[in-house]
Coordinates of C-alpha atoms in Angstrom, one line a residue:
Chain A
X1348 CA -12.2 32.8 14.5
X1349 CA -12.2 30.0 12.2
X1350 CA -8.4 30.1 12.1
X1351 CA -8.0 29.5 16.0
X1352 CA -6.6 26.2 17.2
X1353 CA -8.6 24.3 19.9
X1354 CA -6.0 25.9 22.6
X1355 CA -6.8 29.1 21.3
X1356 CA -10.6 28.6 21.1
X1357 CA -10.6 27.4 24.8
X1358 CA -8.8 30.3 26.0
X1359 CA -11.1 32.7 23.8
X1360 CA -14.1 30.9 25.6
X1361 CA -12.7 31.5 28.9
X1362 CA -12.0 35.2 28.4
X1363 CA -15.4 35.6 27.1
X1364 CA -14.2 37.0 23.7
X1365 CA -16.9 35.0 21.9
X1366 CA -19.7 32.6 22.9
X1367 CA -19.5 28.9 21.4
X1368 CA -23.0 29.7 19.6
X1369 CA -20.9 32.7 17.8
X1370 CA -18.3 30.4 16.9
X1371 CA -20.5 27.4 16.2
X1372 CA -22.7 29.6 13.8
X1373 CA -19.4 30.9 12.1
X1374 CA -18.1 27.6 11.4
X1375 CA -21.4 26.2 10.0
X1376 CA -21.2 28.8 7.8
X1377 CA -18.0 27.9 6.4
X1378 CA -19.2 24.3 6.2
X1379 CA -22.0 25.3 4.2
X1380 CA -20.0 27.5 1.9
X1381 CA -17.0 25.1 1.4
X1382 CA -18.5 21.8 1.7
X1383 CA -19.8 21.8 -2.0
X1384 CA -16.4 21.9 -3.4
X1385 CA -14.7 19.9 -0.8
X1386 CA -17.4 17.0 0.0
X1387 CA -15.8 16.4 3.4
X1388 CA -19.1 16.3 5.4
X1389 CA -21.6 13.4 4.6
X1390 CA -24.1 15.0 7.3
X1391 CA -24.4 18.3 8.7
X1392 CA -26.0 18.7 12.2
X1393 CA -26.5 22.3 12.4
X1394 CA -29.6 22.4 14.7
X1395 CA -28.1 20.1 17.3
X1396 CA -24.6 21.7 16.8
X1397 CA -26.4 25.0 17.8
X1398 CA -28.3 23.4 20.7
X1399 CA -25.1 22.0 22.1
X1400 CA -23.5 25.4 21.7
X1401 CA -25.9 27.1 23.6
X1402 CA -25.6 24.2 26.6
X1403 CA -22.0 24.9 26.5
X1404 CA -22.5 28.6 27.1
X1405 CA -24.9 27.9 29.8
X1406 CA -22.3 25.6 31.6
X1407 CA -19.6 28.2 31.4
X1408 CA -21.9 30.8 32.9
X1409 CA -22.4 28.2 35.7
X1410 CA -18.7 27.9 36.2
X1411 CA -18.8 24.3 35.1
X1412 CA -16.6 24.5 31.9
X1413 CA -13.6 22.3 31.0
X1414 CA -11.2 22.9 28.3
X1415 CA -13.0 21.4 25.7
X1416 CA -16.5 22.9 26.8
X1417 CA -18.0 24.5 23.6
X1418 CA -15.4 23.4 21.1
X1419 CA -16.9 22.5 17.9
X1420 CA -15.6 19.2 16.4
X1421 CA -16.7 17.1 13.7
X1422 CA -17.0 13.0 13.9
X1423 CA -15.7 10.5 11.3
X1424 CA -18.9 8.7 10.2
X1425 CA -17.8 5.5 11.5
X1426 CA -18.8 6.6 15.2
X1427 CA -22.2 5.7 15.9
X1428 CA -24.2 9.2 17.0
X1429 CA -27.7 8.4 18.7
X1430 CA -30.4 10.1 16.4
X1431 CA -28.0 11.0 13.6
X1432 CA -27.2 8.7 10.3
X1433 CA -23.8 7.0 10.6
X1434 CA -23.4 5.7 7.1
X1435 CA -19.7 4.3 7.4
X1436 CA -19.5 5.7 3.7
X1437 CA -21.6 3.1 2.4
X1438 CA -24.9 2.5 0.8
X1439 CA -25.1 -0.5 3.4
X1440 CA -26.0 2.2 6.0
X1441 CA -27.1 5.0 4.2
X1442 CA -30.5 5.3 6.1
X1443 CA -28.8 3.7 9.5
X1444 CA -29.8 6.1 12.5
X1445 CA -27.7 4.9 15.1
X1446 CA -29.5 4.2 18.3
X1447 CA -26.9 5.0 20.7
X1448 CA -23.6 6.9 21.1
X1449 CA -20.2 5.4 20.6
X1450 CA -18.3 5.8 23.8
X1451 CA -15.7 8.2 21.9
X1452 CA -18.7 10.4 21.3
X1453 CA -20.3 10.2 24.9
X1454 CA -17.0 11.1 26.3
X1455 CA -16.5 14.3 24.0
X1456 CA -20.3 15.2 24.8
X1457 CA -19.3 14.9 28.4
X1458 CA -16.4 17.6 28.0
X1459 CA -19.2 19.8 26.4
X1460 CA -17.8 19.4 22.8
X1461 CA -20.3 20.7 19.7
X1462 CA -20.7 18.1 17.0
X1463 CA -20.8 20.2 13.4
X1464 CA -21.4 17.2 11.5
X1465 CA -20.1 13.7 10.3
X1466 CA -17.1 13.5 8.0
X1467 CA -16.8 11.5 4.8
X1468 CA -14.6 8.4 5.0
X1469 CA -13.5 5.6 2.6
X1470 CA -16.2 3.0 2.8
X1471 CA -16.3 1.0 6.1
X1472 CA -12.7 2.8 6.5
X1473 CA -11.3 0.5 3.5
X1474 CA -9.1 2.8 1.5
X1475 CA -6.5 5.4 1.2
X1476 CA -8.0 8.2 -0.9
X1477 CA -11.4 8.6 0.5
X1478 CA -12.3 7.6 -3.3
X1479 CA -14.3 4.6 -2.1
X1480 CA -17.3 6.1 -0.1
X1481 CA -20.8 5.9 -1.5
X1482 CA -21.1 9.9 -1.2
X1483 CA -18.2 10.5 -3.6
X1484 CA -14.7 11.2 -3.1
X1485 CA -13.3 14.1 -0.8
X1486 CA -10.9 16.7 -2.3
X1487 CA -8.1 18.0 -0.8
X1488 CA -8.1 21.8 0.0
X1489 CA -4.4 22.1 -1.0
X1490 CA -5.4 21.3 -4.6
X1491 CA -8.8 20.0 -5.3
X1492 CA -7.5 17.8 -8.2
X1493 CA -5.9 16.0 -5.3
X1494 CA -6.7 13.2 -2.8
X1495 CA -6.9 13.8 1.1
X1496 CA -5.9 10.4 1.7
X1497 CA -8.0 8.0 3.8
X1498 CA -9.8 6.4 5.2
X1499 CA -10.3 9.4 7.5
X1500 CA -10.3 11.7 4.6
X1501 CA -13.1 13.9 5.2
X1502 CA -12.1 14.6 8.8
X1503 CA -8.2 15.5 7.5
X1504 CA -9.8 17.9 4.6
X1505 CA -12.4 19.6 7.0
X1506 CA -9.2 20.4 9.5
X1507 CA -7.1 21.4 7.0
X1508 CA -9.5 23.9 5.5
X1509 CA -10.6 25.2 8.7
X1510 CA -14.1 23.9 8.7
X1511 CA -13.7 22.6 12.3
X1512 CA -10.5 22.9 14.8
X1513 CA -10.2 19.0 15.4
X1514 CA -12.1 15.7 14.3
X1515 CA -12.4 12.3 15.3
X1516 CA -10.6 9.7 13.1
X1517 CA -10.1 5.8 13.3
X1518 CA -6.8 4.2 12.1
X1519 CA -6.7 0.3 11.0
X1520 CA -3.4 0.6 8.7
X1521 CA -2.9 4.5 8.5
X1522 CA -6.4 6.1 8.0
X1523 CA -5.8 8.8 10.6
X1524 CA -1.8 9.3 10.2
X1525 CA -1.9 9.2 6.1
X1526 CA -4.8 11.5 5.6
X1527 CA -3.3 14.1 8.3
X1528 CA 0.1 13.9 6.3
X1529 CA -1.6 14.4 3.0
X1530 CA -3.8 17.3 4.3
X1531 CA -1.0 19.2 6.4
X1532 CA -2.4 18.4 9.7
X1533 CA -1.5 16.6 13.0
X1534 CA -2.9 13.2 13.8
X1535 CA -2.7 10.7 16.3
X1536 CA -3.2 6.9 16.3
X1537 CA -2.9 5.7 20.1
X1538 CA -2.1 2.5 21.3
X1539 CA -4.3 -0.4 20.5
X1540 CA -6.9 -0.3 23.7
X1541 CA -6.2 3.2 24.7
X1542 CA -9.3 4.3 22.9
X1543 CA -12.7 2.5 23.4
X1544 CA -13.8 1.0 20.2
X1545 CA -17.5 0.7 21.4
X1546 CA -19.8 2.0 19.1
X1547 CA -17.0 2.4 16.2
X1548 CA -18.1 0.4 13.4
X1549 CA -15.4 -2.4 13.2
X1550 CA -13.2 -3.0 10.2
X1551 CA -10.6 -5.1 11.8
X1552 CA -11.0 -5.3 15.4
X1553 CA -7.4 -6.4 16.3
X1554 CA -6.3 -3.5 14.4
X1555 CA -8.8 -0.6 14.8
X1556 CA -8.0 2.4 17.0
X1557 CA -9.9 5.7 17.2
X1558 CA -7.7 9.0 17.8
X1559 CA -7.7 12.7 17.1
X1560 CA -7.2 15.1 14.3
X1561 CA -6.3 18.5 14.9
X1562 CA -3.9 21.2 13.5
X1563 CA -1.4 20.9 16.3
X1564 CA 0.1 18.1 18.8
X1565 CA -1.4 20.3 21.8
X1566 CA -5.0 20.2 20.2
X1567 CA -4.6 16.5 19.6
X1568 CA -3.3 16.2 23.5
X1569 CA -6.5 18.0 24.7
X1570 CA -9.0 15.5 22.5
X1571 CA -6.8 12.5 23.5
X1572 CA -7.3 13.3 27.0
X1573 CA -11.3 13.4 26.7
X1574 CA -11.4 10.2 24.1
X1575 CA -9.0 7.9 26.1
X1576 CA -9.8 5.6 28.9
X1577 CA -11.1 2.5 30.2
X1578 CA -14.4 1.2 29.1
X1579 CA -15.9 -1.9 30.2
X1580 CA -18.0 -2.2 27.1
X1581 CA -15.0 -2.6 25.1
X1582 CA -13.3 -6.3 25.8
X1583 CA -9.9 -4.9 24.4
X1584 CA -9.7 -1.6 25.8
X1585 CA -6.9 -1.2 28.4
X1586 CA -7.7 -0.5 32.3
X1587 CA -4.8 2.2 32.8
X1588 CA -4.8 5.7 34.1
X1589 CA -5.1 8.4 31.5
X1590 CA -1.9 10.9 31.7
X1591 CA -2.3 14.4 31.5
X1592 CA -1.0 14.8 28.0
X1593 CA -1.3 18.9 28.0
X1594 CA 0.6 19.0 31.0
X1595 CA 3.2 16.6 29.2
X1596 CA 4.0 18.6 26.1
X1597 CA 6.9 20.4 27.6
X1598 CA 9.1 17.5 28.2
X1599 CA 12.8 18.3 27.0
X1600 CA 14.2 17.2 23.7
X1601 CA 17.6 17.0 24.9
X1602 CA 18.9 13.4 24.9
X1603 CA 16.1 12.1 23.0
X1604 CA 17.3 9.2 21.1
X1605 CA 15.5 9.2 17.6
X1606 CA 15.6 5.8 15.4
X1607 CA 15.7 6.2 11.8
X1608 CA 14.9 2.8 10.3
X1609 CA 16.8 2.5 7.2
X1610 CA 13.9 0.5 5.3
X1611 CA 11.9 3.6 5.6
X1612 CA 14.3 5.8 3.3
X1613 CA 14.8 3.5 0.6
X1614 CA 13.4 2.9 -2.9
X1615 CA 9.8 4.3 -3.6
X1616 CA 10.1 7.3 -1.2
X1617 CA 9.6 10.5 -3.1
X1618 CA 12.3 13.0 -3.4
X1619 CA 10.9 16.2 -1.7
X1620 CA 9.1 14.2 0.9
X1621 CA 12.8 12.9 1.8
X1622 CA 14.0 16.1 1.9
X1623 CA 11.2 17.3 4.1
X1624 CA 11.4 15.0 6.6
X1625 CA 15.3 15.0 6.6
X1626 CA 15.1 19.0 7.2
X1627 CA 12.7 18.1 10.3
X1628 CA 15.3 15.6 11.5
X1629 CA 17.9 18.1 11.2
X1630 CA 15.7 20.5 13.4
X1631 CA 15.5 17.7 15.9
X1632 CA 19.2 17.7 16.1
X1633 CA 19.3 21.3 16.5
X1634 CA 16.8 20.8 19.4
X1635 CA 19.3 18.6 21.2
X1636 CA 17.9 15.0 20.1
X1637 CA 20.1 12.4 18.9
X1638 CA 19.1 10.7 15.7
X1639 CA 20.6 7.3 14.9
X1640 CA 20.0 4.6 12.3
X1641 CA 18.2 1.6 12.9
X1642 CA 16.9 -1.3 11.2
X1643 CA 13.4 -2.9 11.1
X1644 CA 14.0 -5.8 9.0
X1645 CA 10.5 -7.2 8.4
X1646 CA 9.2 -4.2 7.4
X1647 CA 8.5 -5.4 4.0
X1648 CA 6.1 -8.0 5.3
X1649 CA 3.7 -5.7 6.9
X1650 CA 1.9 -5.0 3.8
X1651 CA 1.5 -8.7 3.2
X1652 CA 0.6 -9.5 6.6
X1653 CA -1.8 -6.8 6.9
X1654 CA -3.7 -7.9 3.6
X1655 CA -4.4 -11.2 5.4
X1656 CA -5.4 -9.8 9.0
X1657 CA -7.4 -7.3 8.1
X1658 CA -9.7 -8.9 5.2
X1659 CA -10.0 -12.0 7.3
X1660 CA -11.4 -9.6 10.2
X1661 CA -13.2 -7.6 7.8
X1662 CA -14.8 -10.5 6.2
X1663 CA -16.1 -11.9 10.0
X1664 CA -17.2 -8.3 11.1
X1665 CA -19.2 -7.3 7.9
X1666 CA -21.1 -10.6 8.2
X1667 CA -23.3 -8.7 10.1
X1668 CA -24.9 -6.8 7.6
X1669 CA -27.3 -9.5 6.4
X1670 CA -30.4 -7.2 5.3
X1671 CA -32.3 -8.4 8.1
X1672 CA -32.0 -6.5 11.4
X1673 CA -30.6 -3.2 9.8
X1674 CA -29.1 -1.6 6.8
X1675 CA -29.9 -2.2 3.2
X1676 CA -32.4 -4.7 2.1
X1677 CA -32.8 -5.7 -1.5
X1678 CA -36.6 -5.3 -3.4
X1679 CA -38.4 -8.4 -3.2
X1680 CA -36.1 -11.3 -2.2
X1681 CA -37.2 -14.4 -3.6
X1682 CA -35.8 -16.5 -0.6
X1683 CA -33.3 -16.0 2.3
X1684 CA -30.1 -16.7 0.2
X1685 CA -31.5 -14.0 -2.1
X1686 CA -31.7 -11.6 0.5
X1687 CA -28.7 -12.1 2.0
X1688 CA -26.5 -11.9 -1.3
X1689 CA -28.2 -9.4 -3.0
X1690 CA -28.6 -7.0 -0.1
X1691 CA -24.9 -7.4 0.6
X1692 CA -24.0 -7.1 -3.1
X1693 CA -25.9 -4.0 -3.7
X1694 CA -24.8 -2.6 -0.5
X1695 CA -21.1 -3.0 -0.8
X1696 CA -19.1 -1.4 -3.0
X1697 CA -16.1 -2.8 -4.9
X1698 CA -13.3 -2.5 -2.5
X1699 CA -15.2 -3.6 0.3
X1700 CA -16.4 -6.5 -1.7
X1701 CA -12.9 -7.4 -2.7
X1702 CA -11.6 -7.3 1.0
X1703 CA -14.6 -9.6 2.2
X1704 CA -13.8 -12.0 -0.6
X1705 CA -9.9 -12.0 -0.1
X1706 CA -10.8 -12.5 3.8
X1707 CA -13.4 -15.3 3.2
X1708 CA -10.8 -17.1 1.0
X1709 CA -8.1 -16.8 3.5
X1710 CA -10.1 -18.3 6.0
X1711 CA -12.0 -20.8 4.1
X1712 CA -11.3 -24.6 4.9
X1713 CA -7.7 -25.5 4.1
X1714 CA -6.4 -22.5 3.7
X1715 CA -6.0 -21.0 7.6
X1716 CA -2.3 -22.0 8.3
X1717 CA -1.1 -20.6 5.0
X1718 CA -2.9 -17.4 5.3
X1719 CA -4.3 -16.2 9.0
X1720 CA -1.7 -18.5 10.8
X1721 CA 1.3 -17.4 9.0
X1722 CA 0.2 -13.7 9.0
X1723 CA -0.1 -14.0 12.7
X1724 CA 3.4 -15.1 13.0
X1725 CA 4.7 -12.3 10.7
X1726 CA 2.9 -9.9 13.0
X1727 CA 4.9 -11.4 15.7
X1728 CA 8.2 -11.0 13.6
X1729 CA 7.1 -7.2 12.9
X1730 CA 6.2 -6.4 16.6
X1731 CA 9.6 -8.0 17.8
X1732 CA 11.7 -5.6 15.5
X1733 CA 9.9 -2.7 17.3
X1734 CA 10.7 -4.1 20.7
X1735 CA 14.2 -4.6 19.8
X1736 CA 14.5 -0.9 18.4
X1737 CA 12.8 0.6 21.6
X1738 CA 15.6 -1.0 23.5
X1739 CA 17.9 1.5 21.9
X1740 CA 15.8 4.6 20.9
X1741 CA 12.8 6.6 22.5
X1742 CA 10.9 7.6 19.4
X1743 CA 11.1 6.2 15.7
X1744 CA 11.0 8.6 12.8
X1745 CA 10.4 8.7 9.1
X1746 CA 7.9 9.7 6.5
X1747 CA 4.5 9.0 7.1
X1748 CA 3.6 8.3 3.3
X1749 CA 5.9 7.8 0.6
X1750 CA 4.4 10.5 -1.6
X1751 CA 2.6 13.7 -1.1
X1752 CA -1.2 13.7 -2.0
X1753 CA -1.6 11.9 -5.5
X1754 CA -4.3 12.9 -8.1
X1755 CA -7.8 11.8 -8.0
X1756 CA -8.2 9.0 -9.8
X1757 CA -4.4 8.0 -10.2
X1758 CA -4.8 5.1 -8.3
X1759 CA -8.5 4.0 -8.2
X1760 CA -8.1 1.1 -10.5
X1761 CA -5.2 -0.5 -9.2
X1762 CA -5.6 -1.5 -5.6
X1763 CA -2.3 -2.8 -4.8
X1764 CA -0.7 0.6 -5.9
X1765 CA -3.1 2.1 -3.7
X1766 CA -2.2 -0.4 -0.8
X1767 CA 1.7 0.7 -1.2
X1768 CA 0.5 4.3 -0.1
X1769 CA 0.3 2.9 3.6
X1770 CA 3.7 1.0 3.4
X1771 CA 5.1 3.1 6.5
X1772 CA 2.2 3.3 8.5
X1773 CA 0.6 -0.3 8.7
X1774 CA 3.5 -2.1 10.5
X1775 CA 2.3 0.4 13.4
X1776 CA -1.2 -1.1 13.4
X1777 CA 0.2 -4.7 13.2
X1778 CA 2.4 -4.3 16.3
X1779 CA -0.3 -2.0 18.3
X1780 CA 1.9 1.2 18.8
X1781 CA 1.0 4.3 18.9
X1782 CA 2.0 6.7 15.9
X1783 CA 1.5 10.4 15.0
X1784 CA 1.9 12.4 11.8
X1785 CA 2.7 16.1 11.8
X1786 CA 3.2 18.6 8.8
X1787 CA 7.0 19.2 8.2
X1788 CA 7.0 20.7 5.0
X1789 CA 6.0 20.4 1.5
X1790 CA 6.6 18.5 -2.0
X1791 CA 5.4 21.0 -4.6
X1792 CA 2.2 22.7 -3.4
X1793 CA 1.1 19.4 -1.3
X1794 CA 2.0 18.9 2.3
X1795 CA 4.4 16.3 3.7
X1796 CA 4.2 14.5 6.8
X1797 CA 6.4 13.3 9.6
X1798 CA 5.6 10.0 11.5
X1799 CA 6.6 9.6 14.9
X1800 CA 6.0 5.8 16.3
X1801 CA 6.5 5.6 20.1
X1802 CA 6.4 2.5 22.6
X1803 CA 3.4 1.2 24.0
X1804 CA 1.5 3.9 25.7
X1805 CA 4.0 6.5 25.0
X1806 CA 1.3 9.0 23.8
X1807 CA 2.3 11.6 25.9
X1808 CA 5.8 11.4 24.6
X1809 CA 4.9 11.4 21.0
X1810 CA 2.7 14.6 21.6
X1811 CA 5.5 16.3 23.5
X1812 CA 7.9 15.6 20.8
X1813 CA 6.0 17.1 17.9
X1814 CA 4.6 19.8 20.0
X1815 CA 8.5 20.9 20.8
X1816 CA 8.7 21.0 17.1
X1817 CA 5.9 22.8 16.5
X1818 CA 6.7 25.7 18.9
X1819 CA 9.8 26.5 16.6
X1820 CA 8.4 25.9 13.2
X1821 CA 5.4 27.2 11.4
X1822 CA 4.4 24.4 9.2
X1823 CA 1.2 23.5 10.9
X1824 CA 0.0 27.3 10.7
X1825 CA -0.1 27.0 7.1
X1826 CA -3.3 27.5 5.6
X1827 CA -4.3 26.1 1.8
X1828 CA -5.0 29.1 -0.1
X1829 CA -8.6 30.1 -0.7
X1830 CA -9.6 28.8 2.8
Chain B
X341 CA -0.6 -20.4 -6.4
X342 CA -2.0 -20.2 -9.4
X343 CA -4.4 -17.1 -10.3
X344 CA -8.1 -17.4 -9.4
X345 CA -10.7 -17.8 -11.9
X346 CA -14.3 -16.7 -12.2
X347 CA -15.7 -20.3 -11.0
X348 CA -13.6 -19.7 -8.0
X349 CA -14.5 -16.1 -7.3
X350 CA -18.1 -17.2 -7.5
X351 CA -17.4 -20.0 -5.2
X352 CA -15.9 -17.4 -2.5
X353 CA -18.8 -15.1 -3.2
X354 CA -21.0 -17.8 -2.3
X355 CA -19.1 -18.5 0.8
X356 CA -19.5 -14.6 1.8
X357 CA -23.1 -14.7 0.9
X358 CA -22.3 -11.8 -1.2
X359 CA -23.7 -11.4 -4.9
X360 CA -21.7 -10.2 -7.6
X361 CA -22.4 -9.6 -11.0
X362 CA -21.4 -11.9 -13.6
X363 CA -19.6 -9.3 -16.0
X364 CA -17.6 -8.2 -12.8
X365 CA -16.4 -11.4 -12.0
X366 CA -13.4 -11.7 -14.1
X367 CA -12.0 -8.3 -12.8
X368 CA -12.5 -9.4 -9.4
X369 CA -10.6 -12.6 -10.0
X370 CA -8.2 -10.4 -11.4
X371 CA -7.9 -8.5 -8.0
X372 CA -8.2 -11.1 -5.9
X373 CA -5.3 -13.0 -7.7
X374 CA -3.1 -10.0 -7.6
X375 CA -3.8 -9.5 -4.0
X376 CA -2.9 -13.2 -2.9
X377 CA 0.2 -12.7 -5.1
X378 CA 1.0 -9.8 -2.6
X379 CA 0.3 -11.7 0.3
X380 CA 2.5 -14.6 -0.7
X381 CA 5.4 -12.7 -0.2
X382 CA 4.9 -13.8 3.3
X383 CA 6.3 -17.1 2.5
X384 CA 9.8 -15.6 1.7
X385 CA 10.3 -15.9 5.6
X386 CA 10.6 -19.3 7.5
X387 CA 8.1 -18.6 10.5
X388 CA 8.6 -22.1 11.8
X389 CA 8.3 -22.0 15.7
X390 CA 7.3 -18.4 15.6
X391 CA 4.2 -18.0 18.2
X392 CA 1.4 -16.1 16.4
X393 CA 0.6 -12.9 17.5
X394 CA -3.6 -12.5 17.9
X395 CA -3.4 -9.6 20.1
X396 CA -0.8 -6.6 20.1
X397 CA -0.5 -6.4 24.0
X398 CA -1.0 -10.2 24.4
X399 CA -3.7 -9.6 26.8
X400 CA -6.3 -12.1 27.5
X401 CA -9.7 -11.7 26.7
X402 CA -11.4 -10.1 29.9
X403 CA -14.5 -11.9 31.2
X404 CA -17.5 -10.5 32.8
X405 CA -20.1 -12.0 35.4
X406 CA -22.9 -13.4 33.3
X407 CA -25.6 -11.1 34.7
X408 CA -28.2 -9.0 32.9
X409 CA -26.9 -5.6 31.9
X410 CA -28.7 -4.5 29.2
X411 CA -32.4 -3.0 29.2
X412 CA -34.6 -3.8 26.3
X413 CA -34.5 -1.6 23.4
X414 CA -36.6 -3.7 20.9
X415 CA -38.7 -1.0 19.7
X416 CA -35.8 1.5 19.4
X417 CA -33.8 -1.3 17.5
X418 CA -36.8 -2.3 15.2
X419 CA -37.7 1.3 14.3
X420 CA -34.3 1.2 11.9
X421 CA -35.2 -2.6 10.6
X422 CA -36.1 -3.0 6.9
X423 CA -39.1 -5.0 7.9
X424 CA -40.8 -6.0 11.1
X425 CA -44.2 -7.1 12.7
X426 CA -45.4 -7.7 15.7
X427 CA -42.0 -7.3 17.3
X428 CA -40.5 -9.8 14.9
X429 CA -37.7 -9.0 11.9
X430 CA -39.6 -10.7 8.6
X431 CA -37.4 -12.6 6.4
X432 CA -38.7 -14.7 3.2
X433 CA -40.5 -17.8 4.0
X434 CA -37.8 -20.3 5.2
X435 CA -39.7 -23.5 5.8
X436 CA -42.4 -24.9 3.0

């Protein structure tokens, strides 16, 4: 039962082959069994999951089920969940019980999904390996010595290990796509503004976007359909109709123009990852698509610009954690300044501290033009590169990450090397475009991901392009040994 | 620019109201200098006349009427506060 996709579970529930309660029990047992080795979940909500499952079964009996009714999922621990600890992977929020649901959680609850628990993540979503979590690193089910990627590493590992058929993630610089690639699953970062950010703990507000993670593009389409949509409580959420992503899955590939940015296939790309990506592109050519080389000339500026924009926004967003209203407070503060500085110093880990400091410096008096303004100008250049590319092509393809999963500890002490693992994903966030990663092979024993980048609001196109590939290949069906 | 020293790190940390342990300051100084060096690769490109991009879709901030839309949740919010008394958040004495 645990090996089924969301679409298969939905069909099984509709046909009465099993109940949501039976399925939820089976998955909770797997979580119980495998979480000690994977550390993919921070909080397991077994009791409320079973209550939600029973409610979903009753709803089905009453003939009111929709496709996601009774489907067990997990939420990244960045989404506020009413009455359930929402830690964001940080000591700062270790005892924070959210007083309300994020819009994404509310919408998925309304569809009747069942929450198995909250997944581990890099602290405040800052990291590419899940090693910055206060709750310890997540391990990659394909190789327990490897990282799962980050920051949505717990969600990716849980889906890959068949502990849950789907999960939510968030992506500020690659945090859905890179762990999806490293764990061999499918993950979509939607267009900025497609999914509400309300109740999703903010890191870099002009880049953050929530999205689905699952084994197939079809499952991501099912989840995104429920997650997306206008929310008056998020001022940057776009008021635009949500298409039927599932209905759009079978768009033909014939004549599809695929842009291959030459900057994404150069130095630094692992040979085996390159081979897997090239084989996938050859498969698309067989299916009738037309790959052409393109150029995104400002690609190399994406990481430098990101490490100004994101830290600057992070230093501002994380100023709210002051030890006064909620979150960690130090013992016996001697005055207000001591309360602020020690609560924050004790509450935040090293990577979060680094980014707050970089952001504070970049926004401090006299440096604004040289850093933040300059980065916003670079952001325009990067966005213009994509705009020109989409005048020639329908989708852009390349590797999601330059390497397969790296070893735990391999890059943990070197922030700059770690940052480079998002070299192909970050520009997409700066431009606000949708991006998807799907599994297309292996580098040794570890999965390799193909990234698809689409024009604004072309999620339907990306999902269908990925789905057509998954109809004729079986990389997405491969399961890690032992799970 | 020249690499940041521990004194500069201490100053930035103060601006961020973030205590860092003295023995960690050299590592932060070295990390921050490396990050700023990476960031300064931006200077390779002349951006004179380029309009800064603040929002990916170049949308204006949506406004709403200034009306009361939220109900009072004080008890619920204060239940998760570190210290409260009589409906107030407690902090160390600010005024002597």
